[in-house]
PDB file of C-alpha atoms in Angstrom:
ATOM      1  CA  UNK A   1     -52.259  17.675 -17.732  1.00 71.00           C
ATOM      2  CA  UNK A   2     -54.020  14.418 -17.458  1.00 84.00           C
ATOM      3  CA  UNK A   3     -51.864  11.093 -17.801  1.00 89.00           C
ATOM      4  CA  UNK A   4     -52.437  10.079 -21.293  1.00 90.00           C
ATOM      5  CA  UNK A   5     -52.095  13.294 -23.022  1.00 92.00           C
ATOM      6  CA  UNK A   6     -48.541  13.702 -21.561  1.00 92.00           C
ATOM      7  CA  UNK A   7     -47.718  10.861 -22.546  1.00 93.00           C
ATOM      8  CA  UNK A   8     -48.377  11.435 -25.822  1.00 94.00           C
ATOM      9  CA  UNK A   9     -46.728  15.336 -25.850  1.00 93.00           C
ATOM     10  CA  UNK A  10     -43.530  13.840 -23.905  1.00 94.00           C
ATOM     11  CA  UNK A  11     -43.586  11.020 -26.251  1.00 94.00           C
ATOM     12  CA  UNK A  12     -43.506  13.010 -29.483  1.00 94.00           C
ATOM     13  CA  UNK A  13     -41.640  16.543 -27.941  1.00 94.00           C
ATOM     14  CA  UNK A  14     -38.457  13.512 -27.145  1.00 94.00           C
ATOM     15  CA  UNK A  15     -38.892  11.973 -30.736  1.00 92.00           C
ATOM     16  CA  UNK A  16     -38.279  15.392 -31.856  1.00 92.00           C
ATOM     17  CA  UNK A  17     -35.175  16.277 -29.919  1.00 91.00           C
ATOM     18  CA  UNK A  18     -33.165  13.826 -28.456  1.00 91.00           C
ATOM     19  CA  UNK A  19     -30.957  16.510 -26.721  1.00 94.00           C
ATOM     20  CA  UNK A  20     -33.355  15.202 -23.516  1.00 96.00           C
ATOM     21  CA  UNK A  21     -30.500  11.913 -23.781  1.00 95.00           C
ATOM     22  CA  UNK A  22     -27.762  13.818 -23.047  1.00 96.00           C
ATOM     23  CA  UNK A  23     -27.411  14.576 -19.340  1.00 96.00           C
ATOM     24  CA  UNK A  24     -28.509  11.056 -18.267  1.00 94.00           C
ATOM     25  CA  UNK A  25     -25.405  10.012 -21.446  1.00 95.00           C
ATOM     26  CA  UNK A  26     -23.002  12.712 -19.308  1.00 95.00           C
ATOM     27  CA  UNK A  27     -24.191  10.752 -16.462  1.00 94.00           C
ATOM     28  CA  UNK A  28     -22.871   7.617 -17.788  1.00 93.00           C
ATOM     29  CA  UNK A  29     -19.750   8.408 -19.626  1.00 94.00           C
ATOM     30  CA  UNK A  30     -18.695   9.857 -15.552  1.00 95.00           C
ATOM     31  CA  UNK A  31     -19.534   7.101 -14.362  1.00 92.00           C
ATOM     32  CA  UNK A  32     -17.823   4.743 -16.549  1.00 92.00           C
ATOM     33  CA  UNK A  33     -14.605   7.063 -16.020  1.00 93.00           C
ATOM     34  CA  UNK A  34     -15.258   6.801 -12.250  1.00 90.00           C
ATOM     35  CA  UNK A  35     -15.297   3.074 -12.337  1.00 88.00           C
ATOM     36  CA  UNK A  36     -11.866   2.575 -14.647  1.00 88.00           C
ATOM     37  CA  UNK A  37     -10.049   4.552 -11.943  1.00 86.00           C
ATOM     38  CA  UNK A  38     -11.396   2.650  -9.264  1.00 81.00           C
ATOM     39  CA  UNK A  39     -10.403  -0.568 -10.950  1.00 78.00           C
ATOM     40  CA  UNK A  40      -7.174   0.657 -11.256  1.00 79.00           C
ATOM     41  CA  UNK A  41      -6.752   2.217  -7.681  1.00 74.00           C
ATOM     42  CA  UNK A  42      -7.993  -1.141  -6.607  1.00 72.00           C
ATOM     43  CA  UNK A  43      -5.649  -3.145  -8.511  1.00 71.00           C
ATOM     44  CA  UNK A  44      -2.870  -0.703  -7.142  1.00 71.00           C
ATOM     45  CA  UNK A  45      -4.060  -1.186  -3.585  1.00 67.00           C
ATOM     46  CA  UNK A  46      -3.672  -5.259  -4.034  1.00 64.00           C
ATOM     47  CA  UNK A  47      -0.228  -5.127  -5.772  1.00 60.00           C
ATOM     48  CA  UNK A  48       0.697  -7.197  -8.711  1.00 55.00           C
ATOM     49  CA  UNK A  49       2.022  -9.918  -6.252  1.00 52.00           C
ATOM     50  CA  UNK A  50      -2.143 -11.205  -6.372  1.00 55.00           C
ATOM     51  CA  UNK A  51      -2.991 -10.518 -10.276  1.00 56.00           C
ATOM     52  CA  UNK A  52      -1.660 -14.358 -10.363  1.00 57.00           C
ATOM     53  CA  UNK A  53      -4.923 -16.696 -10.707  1.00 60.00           C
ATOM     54  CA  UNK A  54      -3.445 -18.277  -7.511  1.00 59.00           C
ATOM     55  CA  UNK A  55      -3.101 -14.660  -6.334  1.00 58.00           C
ATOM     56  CA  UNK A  56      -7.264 -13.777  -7.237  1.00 57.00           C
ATOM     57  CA  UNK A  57      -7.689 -17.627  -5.676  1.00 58.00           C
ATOM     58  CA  UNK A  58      -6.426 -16.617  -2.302  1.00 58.00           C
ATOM     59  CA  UNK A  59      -7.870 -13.097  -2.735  1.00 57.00           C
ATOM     60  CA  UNK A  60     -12.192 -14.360  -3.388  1.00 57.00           C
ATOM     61  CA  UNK A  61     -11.485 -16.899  -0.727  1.00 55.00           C
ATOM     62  CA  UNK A  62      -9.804 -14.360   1.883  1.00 53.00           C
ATOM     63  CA  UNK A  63      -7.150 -15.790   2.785  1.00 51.00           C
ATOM     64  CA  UNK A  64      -5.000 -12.889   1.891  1.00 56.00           C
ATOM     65  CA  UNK A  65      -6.886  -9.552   1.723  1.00 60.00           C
ATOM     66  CA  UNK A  66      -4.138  -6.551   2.655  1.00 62.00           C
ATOM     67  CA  UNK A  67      -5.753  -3.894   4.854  1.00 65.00           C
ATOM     68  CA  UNK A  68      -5.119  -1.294   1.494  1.00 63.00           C
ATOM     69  CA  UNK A  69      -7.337  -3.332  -0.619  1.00 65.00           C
ATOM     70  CA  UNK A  70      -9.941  -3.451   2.058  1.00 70.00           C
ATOM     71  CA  UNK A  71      -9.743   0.264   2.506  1.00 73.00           C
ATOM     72  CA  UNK A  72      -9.281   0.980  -1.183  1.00 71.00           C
ATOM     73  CA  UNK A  73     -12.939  -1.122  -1.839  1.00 74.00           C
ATOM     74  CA  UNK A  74     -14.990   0.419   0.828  1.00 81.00           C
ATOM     75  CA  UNK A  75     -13.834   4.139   0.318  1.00 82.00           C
ATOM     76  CA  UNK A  76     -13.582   3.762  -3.740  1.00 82.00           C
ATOM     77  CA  UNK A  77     -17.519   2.404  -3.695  1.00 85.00           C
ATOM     78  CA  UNK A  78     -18.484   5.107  -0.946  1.00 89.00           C
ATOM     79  CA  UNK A  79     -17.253   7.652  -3.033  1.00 89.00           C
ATOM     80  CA  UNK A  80     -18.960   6.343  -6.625  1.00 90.00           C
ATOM     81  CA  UNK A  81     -22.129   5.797  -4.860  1.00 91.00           C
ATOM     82  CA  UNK A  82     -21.774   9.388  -3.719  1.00 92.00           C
ATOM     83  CA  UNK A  83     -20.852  10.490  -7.195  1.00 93.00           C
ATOM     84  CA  UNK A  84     -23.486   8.781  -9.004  1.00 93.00           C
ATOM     85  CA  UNK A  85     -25.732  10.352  -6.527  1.00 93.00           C
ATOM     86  CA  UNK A  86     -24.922  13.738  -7.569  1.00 95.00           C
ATOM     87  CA  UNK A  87     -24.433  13.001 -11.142  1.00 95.00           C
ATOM     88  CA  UNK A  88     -28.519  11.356 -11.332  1.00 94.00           C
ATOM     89  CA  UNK A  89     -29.846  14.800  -9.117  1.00 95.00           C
ATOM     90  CA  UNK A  90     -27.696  17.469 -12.109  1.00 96.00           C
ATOM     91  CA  UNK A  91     -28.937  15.319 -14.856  1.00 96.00           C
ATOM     92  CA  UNK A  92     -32.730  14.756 -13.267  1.00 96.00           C
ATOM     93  CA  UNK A  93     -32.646  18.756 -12.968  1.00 96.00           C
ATOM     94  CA  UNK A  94     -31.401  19.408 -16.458  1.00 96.00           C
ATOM     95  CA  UNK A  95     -33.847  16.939 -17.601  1.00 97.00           C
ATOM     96  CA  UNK A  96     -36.633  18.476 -15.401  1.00 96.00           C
ATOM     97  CA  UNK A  97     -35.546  22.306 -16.704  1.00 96.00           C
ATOM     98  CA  UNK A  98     -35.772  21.588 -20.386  1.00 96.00           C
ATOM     99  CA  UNK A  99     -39.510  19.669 -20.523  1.00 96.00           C
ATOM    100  CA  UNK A 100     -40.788  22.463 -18.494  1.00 95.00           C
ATOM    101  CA  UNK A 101     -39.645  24.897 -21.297  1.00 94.00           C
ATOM    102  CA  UNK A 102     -40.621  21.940 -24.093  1.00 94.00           C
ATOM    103  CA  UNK A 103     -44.292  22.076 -22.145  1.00 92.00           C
ATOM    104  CA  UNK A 104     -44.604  25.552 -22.177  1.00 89.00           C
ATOM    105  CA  UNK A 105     -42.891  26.797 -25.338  1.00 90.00           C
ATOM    106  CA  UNK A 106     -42.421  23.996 -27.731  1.00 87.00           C
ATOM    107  CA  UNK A 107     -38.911  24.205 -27.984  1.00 90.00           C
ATOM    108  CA  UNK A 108     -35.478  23.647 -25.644  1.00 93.00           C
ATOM    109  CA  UNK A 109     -32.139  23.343 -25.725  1.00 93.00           C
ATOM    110  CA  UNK A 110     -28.926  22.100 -23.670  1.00 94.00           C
ATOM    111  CA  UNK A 111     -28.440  25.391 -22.646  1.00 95.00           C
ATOM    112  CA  UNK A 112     -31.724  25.108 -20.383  1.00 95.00           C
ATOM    113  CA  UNK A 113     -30.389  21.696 -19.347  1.00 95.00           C
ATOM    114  CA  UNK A 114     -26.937  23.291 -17.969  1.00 95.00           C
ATOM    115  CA  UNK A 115     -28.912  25.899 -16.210  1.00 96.00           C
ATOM    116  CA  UNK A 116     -31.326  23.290 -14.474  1.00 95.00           C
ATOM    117  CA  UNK A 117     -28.476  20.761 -13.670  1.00 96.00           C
ATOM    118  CA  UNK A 118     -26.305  24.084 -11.696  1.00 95.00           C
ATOM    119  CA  UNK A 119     -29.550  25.510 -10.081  1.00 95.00           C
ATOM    120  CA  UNK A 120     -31.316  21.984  -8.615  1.00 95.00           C
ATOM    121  CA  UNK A 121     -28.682  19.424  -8.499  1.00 95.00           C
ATOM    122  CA  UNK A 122     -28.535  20.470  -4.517  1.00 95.00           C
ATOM    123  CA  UNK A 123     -32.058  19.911  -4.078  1.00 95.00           C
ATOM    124  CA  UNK A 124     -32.881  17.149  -5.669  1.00 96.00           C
ATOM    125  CA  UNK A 125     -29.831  15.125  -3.854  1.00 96.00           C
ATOM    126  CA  UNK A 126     -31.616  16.283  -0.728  1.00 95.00           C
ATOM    127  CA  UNK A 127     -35.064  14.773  -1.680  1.00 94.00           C
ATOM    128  CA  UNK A 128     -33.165  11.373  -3.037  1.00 93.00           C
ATOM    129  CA  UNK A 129     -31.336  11.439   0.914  1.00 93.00           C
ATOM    130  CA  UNK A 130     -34.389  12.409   2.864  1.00 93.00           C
ATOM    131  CA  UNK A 131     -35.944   9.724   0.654  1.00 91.00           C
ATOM    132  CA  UNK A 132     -33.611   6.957   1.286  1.00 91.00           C
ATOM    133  CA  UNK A 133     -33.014   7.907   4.694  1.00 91.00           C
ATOM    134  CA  UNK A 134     -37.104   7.533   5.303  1.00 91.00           C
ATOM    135  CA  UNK A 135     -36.855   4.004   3.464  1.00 88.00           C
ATOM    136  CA  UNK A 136     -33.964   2.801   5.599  1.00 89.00           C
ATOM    137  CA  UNK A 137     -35.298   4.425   8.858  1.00 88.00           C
ATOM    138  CA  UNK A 138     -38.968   2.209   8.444  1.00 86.00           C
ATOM    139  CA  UNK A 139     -37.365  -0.944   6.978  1.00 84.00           C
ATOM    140  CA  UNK A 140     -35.095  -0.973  10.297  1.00 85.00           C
ATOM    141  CA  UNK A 141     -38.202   0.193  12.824  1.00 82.00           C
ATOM    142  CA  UNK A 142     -40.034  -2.564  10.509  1.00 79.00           C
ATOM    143  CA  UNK A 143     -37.565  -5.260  11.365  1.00 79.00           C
ATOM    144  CA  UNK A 144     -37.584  -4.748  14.681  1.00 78.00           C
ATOM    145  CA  UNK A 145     -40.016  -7.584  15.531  1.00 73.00           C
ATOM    146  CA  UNK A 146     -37.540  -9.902  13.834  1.00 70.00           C
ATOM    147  CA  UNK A 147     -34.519  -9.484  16.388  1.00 73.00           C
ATOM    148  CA  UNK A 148     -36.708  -9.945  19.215  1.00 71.00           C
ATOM    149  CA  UNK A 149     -38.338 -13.447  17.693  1.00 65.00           C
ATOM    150  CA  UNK A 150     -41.786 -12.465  17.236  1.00 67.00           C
ATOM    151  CA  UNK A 151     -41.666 -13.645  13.134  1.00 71.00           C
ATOM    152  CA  UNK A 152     -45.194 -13.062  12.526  1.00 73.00           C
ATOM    153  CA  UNK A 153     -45.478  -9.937  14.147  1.00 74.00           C
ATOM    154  CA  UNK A 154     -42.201  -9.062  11.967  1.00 73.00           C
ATOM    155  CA  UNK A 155     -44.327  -9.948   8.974  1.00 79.00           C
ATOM    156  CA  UNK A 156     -47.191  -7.835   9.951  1.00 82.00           C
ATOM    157  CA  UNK A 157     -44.970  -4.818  10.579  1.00 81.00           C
ATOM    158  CA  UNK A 158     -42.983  -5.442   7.294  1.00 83.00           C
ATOM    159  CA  UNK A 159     -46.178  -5.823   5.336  1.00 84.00           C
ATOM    160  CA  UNK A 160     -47.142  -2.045   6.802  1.00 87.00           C
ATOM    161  CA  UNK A 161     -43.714  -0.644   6.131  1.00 87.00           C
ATOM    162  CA  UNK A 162     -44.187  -1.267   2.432  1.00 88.00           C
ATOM    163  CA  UNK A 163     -47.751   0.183   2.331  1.00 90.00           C
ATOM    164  CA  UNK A 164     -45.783   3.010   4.408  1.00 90.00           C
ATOM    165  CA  UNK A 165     -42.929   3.478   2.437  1.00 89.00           C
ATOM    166  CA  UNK A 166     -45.082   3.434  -1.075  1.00 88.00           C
ATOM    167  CA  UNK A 167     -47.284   6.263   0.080  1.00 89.00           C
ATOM    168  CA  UNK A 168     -44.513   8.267   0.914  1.00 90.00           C
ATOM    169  CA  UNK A 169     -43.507   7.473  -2.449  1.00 88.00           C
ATOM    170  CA  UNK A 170     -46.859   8.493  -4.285  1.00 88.00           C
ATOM    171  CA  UNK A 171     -46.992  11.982  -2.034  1.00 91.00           C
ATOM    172  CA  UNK A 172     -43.560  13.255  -3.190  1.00 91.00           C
ATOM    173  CA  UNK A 173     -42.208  11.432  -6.045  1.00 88.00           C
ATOM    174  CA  UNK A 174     -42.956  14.689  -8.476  1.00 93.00           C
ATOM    175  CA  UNK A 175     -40.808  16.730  -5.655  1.00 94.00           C
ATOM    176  CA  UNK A 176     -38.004  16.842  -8.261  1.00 95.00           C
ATOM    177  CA  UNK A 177     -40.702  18.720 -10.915  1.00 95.00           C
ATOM    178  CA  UNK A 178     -41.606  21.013  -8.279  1.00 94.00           C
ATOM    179  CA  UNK A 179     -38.194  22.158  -7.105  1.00 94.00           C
ATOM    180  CA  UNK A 180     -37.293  23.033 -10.484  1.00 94.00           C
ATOM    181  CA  UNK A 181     -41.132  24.494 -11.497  1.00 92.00           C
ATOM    182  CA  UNK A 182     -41.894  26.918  -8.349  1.00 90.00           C
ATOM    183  CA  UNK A 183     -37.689  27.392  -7.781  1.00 90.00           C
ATOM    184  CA  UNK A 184     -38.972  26.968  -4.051  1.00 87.00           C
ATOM    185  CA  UNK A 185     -37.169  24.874  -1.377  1.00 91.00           C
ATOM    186  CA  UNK A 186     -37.359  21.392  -0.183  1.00 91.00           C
ATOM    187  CA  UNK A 187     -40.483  21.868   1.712  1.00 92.00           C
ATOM    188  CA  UNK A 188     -42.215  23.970  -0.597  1.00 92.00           C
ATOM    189  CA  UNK A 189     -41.015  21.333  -3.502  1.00 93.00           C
ATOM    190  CA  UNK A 190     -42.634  18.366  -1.158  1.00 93.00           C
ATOM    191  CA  UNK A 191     -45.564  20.109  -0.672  1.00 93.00           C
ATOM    192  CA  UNK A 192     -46.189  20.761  -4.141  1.00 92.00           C
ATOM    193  CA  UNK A 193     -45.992  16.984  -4.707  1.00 93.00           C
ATOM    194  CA  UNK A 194     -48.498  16.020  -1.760  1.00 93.00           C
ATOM    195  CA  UNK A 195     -51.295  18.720  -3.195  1.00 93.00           C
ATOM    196  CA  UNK A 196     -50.428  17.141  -6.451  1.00 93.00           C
ATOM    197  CA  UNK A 197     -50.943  13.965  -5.522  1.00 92.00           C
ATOM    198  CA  UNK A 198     -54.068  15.295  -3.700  1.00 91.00           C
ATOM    199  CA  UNK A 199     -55.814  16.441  -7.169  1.00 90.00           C
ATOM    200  CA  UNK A 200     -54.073  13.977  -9.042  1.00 88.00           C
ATOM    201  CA  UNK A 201     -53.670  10.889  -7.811  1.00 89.00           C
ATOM    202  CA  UNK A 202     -55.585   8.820 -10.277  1.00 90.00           C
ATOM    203  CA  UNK A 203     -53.154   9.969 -12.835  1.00 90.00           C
ATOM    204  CA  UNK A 204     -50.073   9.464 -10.192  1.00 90.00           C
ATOM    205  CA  UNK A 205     -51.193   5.796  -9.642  1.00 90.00           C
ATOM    206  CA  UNK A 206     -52.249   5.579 -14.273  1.00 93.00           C
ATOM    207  CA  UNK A 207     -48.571   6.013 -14.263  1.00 93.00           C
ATOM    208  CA  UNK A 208     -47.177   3.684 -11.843  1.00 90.00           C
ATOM    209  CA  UNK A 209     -49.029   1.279 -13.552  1.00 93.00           C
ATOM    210  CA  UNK A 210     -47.445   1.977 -16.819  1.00 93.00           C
ATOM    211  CA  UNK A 211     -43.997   2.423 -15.862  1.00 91.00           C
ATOM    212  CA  UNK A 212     -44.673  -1.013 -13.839  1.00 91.00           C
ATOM    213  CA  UNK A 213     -46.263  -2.862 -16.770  1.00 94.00           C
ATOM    214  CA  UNK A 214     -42.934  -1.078 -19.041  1.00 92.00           C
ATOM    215  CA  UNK A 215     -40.492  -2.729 -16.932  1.00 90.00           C
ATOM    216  CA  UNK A 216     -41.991  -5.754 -16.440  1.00 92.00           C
ATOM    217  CA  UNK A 217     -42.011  -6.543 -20.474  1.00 93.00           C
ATOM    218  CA  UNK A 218     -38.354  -5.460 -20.575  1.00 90.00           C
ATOM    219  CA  UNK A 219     -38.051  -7.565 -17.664  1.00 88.00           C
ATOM    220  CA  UNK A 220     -39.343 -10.590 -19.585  1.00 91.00           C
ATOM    221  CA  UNK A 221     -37.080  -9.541 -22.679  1.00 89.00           C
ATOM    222  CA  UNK A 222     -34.457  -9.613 -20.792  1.00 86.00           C
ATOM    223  CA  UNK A 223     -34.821 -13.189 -19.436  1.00 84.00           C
ATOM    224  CA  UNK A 224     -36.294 -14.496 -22.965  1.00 87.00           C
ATOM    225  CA  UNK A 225     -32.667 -12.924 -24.495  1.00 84.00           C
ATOM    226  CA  UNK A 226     -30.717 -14.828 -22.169  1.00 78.00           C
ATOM    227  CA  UNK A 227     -32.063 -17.513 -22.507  1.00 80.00           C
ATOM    228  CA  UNK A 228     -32.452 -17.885 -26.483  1.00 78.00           C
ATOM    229  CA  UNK A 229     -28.388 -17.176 -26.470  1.00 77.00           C
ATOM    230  CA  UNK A 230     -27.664 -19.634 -24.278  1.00 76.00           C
ATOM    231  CA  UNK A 231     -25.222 -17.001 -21.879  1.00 74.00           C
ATOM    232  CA  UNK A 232     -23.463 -18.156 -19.264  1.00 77.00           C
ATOM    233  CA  UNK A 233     -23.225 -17.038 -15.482  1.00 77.00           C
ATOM    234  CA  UNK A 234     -20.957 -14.025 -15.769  1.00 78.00           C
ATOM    235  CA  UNK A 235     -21.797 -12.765 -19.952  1.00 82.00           C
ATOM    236  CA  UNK A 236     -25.140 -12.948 -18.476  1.00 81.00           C
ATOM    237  CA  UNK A 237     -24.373 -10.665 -15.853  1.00 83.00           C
ATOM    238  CA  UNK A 238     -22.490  -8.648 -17.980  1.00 85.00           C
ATOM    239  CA  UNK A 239     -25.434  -8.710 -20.143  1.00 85.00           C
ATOM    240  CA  UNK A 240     -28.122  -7.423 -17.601  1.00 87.00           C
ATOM    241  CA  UNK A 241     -25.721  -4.606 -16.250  1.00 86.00           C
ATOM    242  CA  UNK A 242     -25.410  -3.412 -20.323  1.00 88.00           C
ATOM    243  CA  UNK A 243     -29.161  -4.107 -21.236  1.00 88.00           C
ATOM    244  CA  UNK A 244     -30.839  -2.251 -17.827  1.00 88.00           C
ATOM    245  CA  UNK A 245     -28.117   0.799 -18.341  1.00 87.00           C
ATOM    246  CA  UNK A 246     -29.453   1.413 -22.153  1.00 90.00           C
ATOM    247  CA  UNK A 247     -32.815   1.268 -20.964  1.00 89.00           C
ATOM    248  CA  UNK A 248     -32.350   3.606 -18.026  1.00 89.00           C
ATOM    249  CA  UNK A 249     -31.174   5.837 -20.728  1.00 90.00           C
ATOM    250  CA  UNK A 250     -33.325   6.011 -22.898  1.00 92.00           C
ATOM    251  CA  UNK A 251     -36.454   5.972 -20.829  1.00 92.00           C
ATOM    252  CA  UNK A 252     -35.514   7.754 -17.649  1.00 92.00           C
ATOM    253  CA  UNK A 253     -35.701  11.213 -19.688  1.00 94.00           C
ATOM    254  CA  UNK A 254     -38.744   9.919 -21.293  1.00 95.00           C
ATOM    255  CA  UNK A 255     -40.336   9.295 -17.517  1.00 95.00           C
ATOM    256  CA  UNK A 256     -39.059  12.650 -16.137  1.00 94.00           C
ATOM    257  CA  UNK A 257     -40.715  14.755 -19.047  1.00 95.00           C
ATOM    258  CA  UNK A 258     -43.704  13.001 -19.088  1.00 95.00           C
ATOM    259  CA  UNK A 259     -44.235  13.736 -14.742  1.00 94.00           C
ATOM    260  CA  UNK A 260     -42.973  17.396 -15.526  1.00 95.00           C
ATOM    261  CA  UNK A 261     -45.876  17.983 -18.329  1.00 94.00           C
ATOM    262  CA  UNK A 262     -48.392  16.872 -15.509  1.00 93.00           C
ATOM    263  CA  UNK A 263     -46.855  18.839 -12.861  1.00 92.00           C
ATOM    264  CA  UNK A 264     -46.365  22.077 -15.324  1.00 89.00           C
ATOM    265  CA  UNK A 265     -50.054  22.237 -16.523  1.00 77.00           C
ATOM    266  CA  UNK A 266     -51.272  21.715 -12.928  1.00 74.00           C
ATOM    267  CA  UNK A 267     -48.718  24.330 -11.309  1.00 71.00           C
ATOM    268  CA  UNK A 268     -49.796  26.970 -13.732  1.00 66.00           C
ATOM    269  CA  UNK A 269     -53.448  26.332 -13.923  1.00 62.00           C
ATOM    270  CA  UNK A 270     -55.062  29.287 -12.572  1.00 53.00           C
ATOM    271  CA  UNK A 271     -57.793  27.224 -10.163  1.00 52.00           C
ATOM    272  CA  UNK A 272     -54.356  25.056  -8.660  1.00 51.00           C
ATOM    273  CA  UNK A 273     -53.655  27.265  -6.019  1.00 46.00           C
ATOM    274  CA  UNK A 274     -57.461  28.061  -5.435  1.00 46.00           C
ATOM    275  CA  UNK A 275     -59.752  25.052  -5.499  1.00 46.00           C
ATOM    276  CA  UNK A 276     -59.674  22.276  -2.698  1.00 46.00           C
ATOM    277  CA  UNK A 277     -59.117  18.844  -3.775  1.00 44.00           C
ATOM    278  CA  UNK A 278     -62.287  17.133  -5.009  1.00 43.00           C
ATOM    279  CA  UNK A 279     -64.663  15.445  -2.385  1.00 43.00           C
ATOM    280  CA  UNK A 280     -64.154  11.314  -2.155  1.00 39.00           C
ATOM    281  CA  UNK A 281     -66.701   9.717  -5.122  1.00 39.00           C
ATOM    282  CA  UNK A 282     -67.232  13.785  -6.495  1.00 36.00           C
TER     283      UNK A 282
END
């Protein structure tokens, strides 16, 4: 399915059920959970001795820090980035199970969700790792240049590990739709996405471009908000962390059914499998 046209089905299948907002809300409501009780073992770990304001004084400037506190910070956000991590692959699956039964049947439910988030949370995690372990592994080779004092030849190699680390981007980032479409492995999942990209890359890069253009007005709301009410440094903080979660909500689903109706229609068309990828300017 071309670009616009899924846009439009994804766009009208979500206005229709909003059951698609529920495992990215799960997602959420975990996470909130997750960060109370590491708030609390935090504030267990400094002892009530440094809930004083001349306690939290001595604490930001580190003068007194106890070795629990430091231990209790680095494990507690280790383990909720970890956790988040898992919780964004099961709700990304159950997302990705029910628009590929909304694209081919019309209809979906939670149950489909459940099923997708048990079957492909495992895989998906593995694409976000071997994805963030690519982007880390060229941003370090890329910054290479800089340690040794060659700054423009830093710059060049940065400039190329961008260009680098977006096409690895464009080839796989509809890996999650294919690991839950074929039920395949990782490889056969990431090479889904690269013939995909292969036959459809005009409509890979139409949609960068609109989720970039998206973003970039809620971007400028964002900024226009704070700055009509005036908000200081922390409610403004405060602010951007409640205003960017809502919006992750609500459009992330919106984002994954829409890639999932393009990757559907092209994994089931019968010439997909058959039919090389169109000749440059054909």
């Amino acid at each position: 399915m071309d670009l616009l046209p899924a846009l439009a089905r994804a766009f009208e299948d979500y206005r229709r059920n909003l059951q698609f907002i529920i495992p990215h809300l799960i997602k959420y409501l975990i996470s909130l959970v997750a960060v109370a009780l590491l708030a609390l073992g935090l504030i267990a770990s400094i002892g009530p001795t440094l809930l004083t304001p001349e306690g939290l004084e001595r604490l930001f400037l580190g003068q007194e820090i106890p070795f629990g506190a430091i231990f209790a910070i680095i494990f507690g956000l280790l383990a909720f980035v970890l956790l988040y991590a898992l919780l964004d692959a099961a709700a990304r699956g159950a997302v990705i199970a029910m628009a590929r039964e909304s694209s081919l049947t019309g209809i979906t439910s939670l149950a489909t969700g459940l099923m997708g988030a048990r079957q492909f949370w495992l895989s998906i995690f593995a694409y976000n790792l071997f994805l963030t372990v690519a982007v880390f592994g060229i941003a370090i080779f890329a910054l290479v240049p800089l340690f040794l004092g060659g700054y423009g030849a830093a710059f060049i190699a940065l400039f190329f590990a961008m260009i680098l680390m977006a096409v690895l981007y464009a080839f796989t980032f509809s890996t999650p739709q294919f690991l839950v479409i074929t039920e395949g492995s990782l490889l056969e999942g990431m090479k889904g996405a690269v013939d995909f990209f292969r036959r459809r890359y005009h409509s890979i890069l139409g949609y960068g471009a609109v989720a970039a253009l998206l973003y970039t007005f809620l971007l400028t709301v964002l900024q226009a908000s704070i700055t009509l009410q005036g908000l200081e440094e922390w409610s403004a903080q405060i602010f951007q962390y409640v205003y960017w979660a809502l919006m992750d909500l609500i459009l992330a689903p919106y984002f994954e059914m829409v890639k999932t109706y393009m990757a559907v229609r092209e994994a089931t068309s019968p010439s997909a499998a058959s039919s090389p990828p169109p000749p440059p300017g054909g």
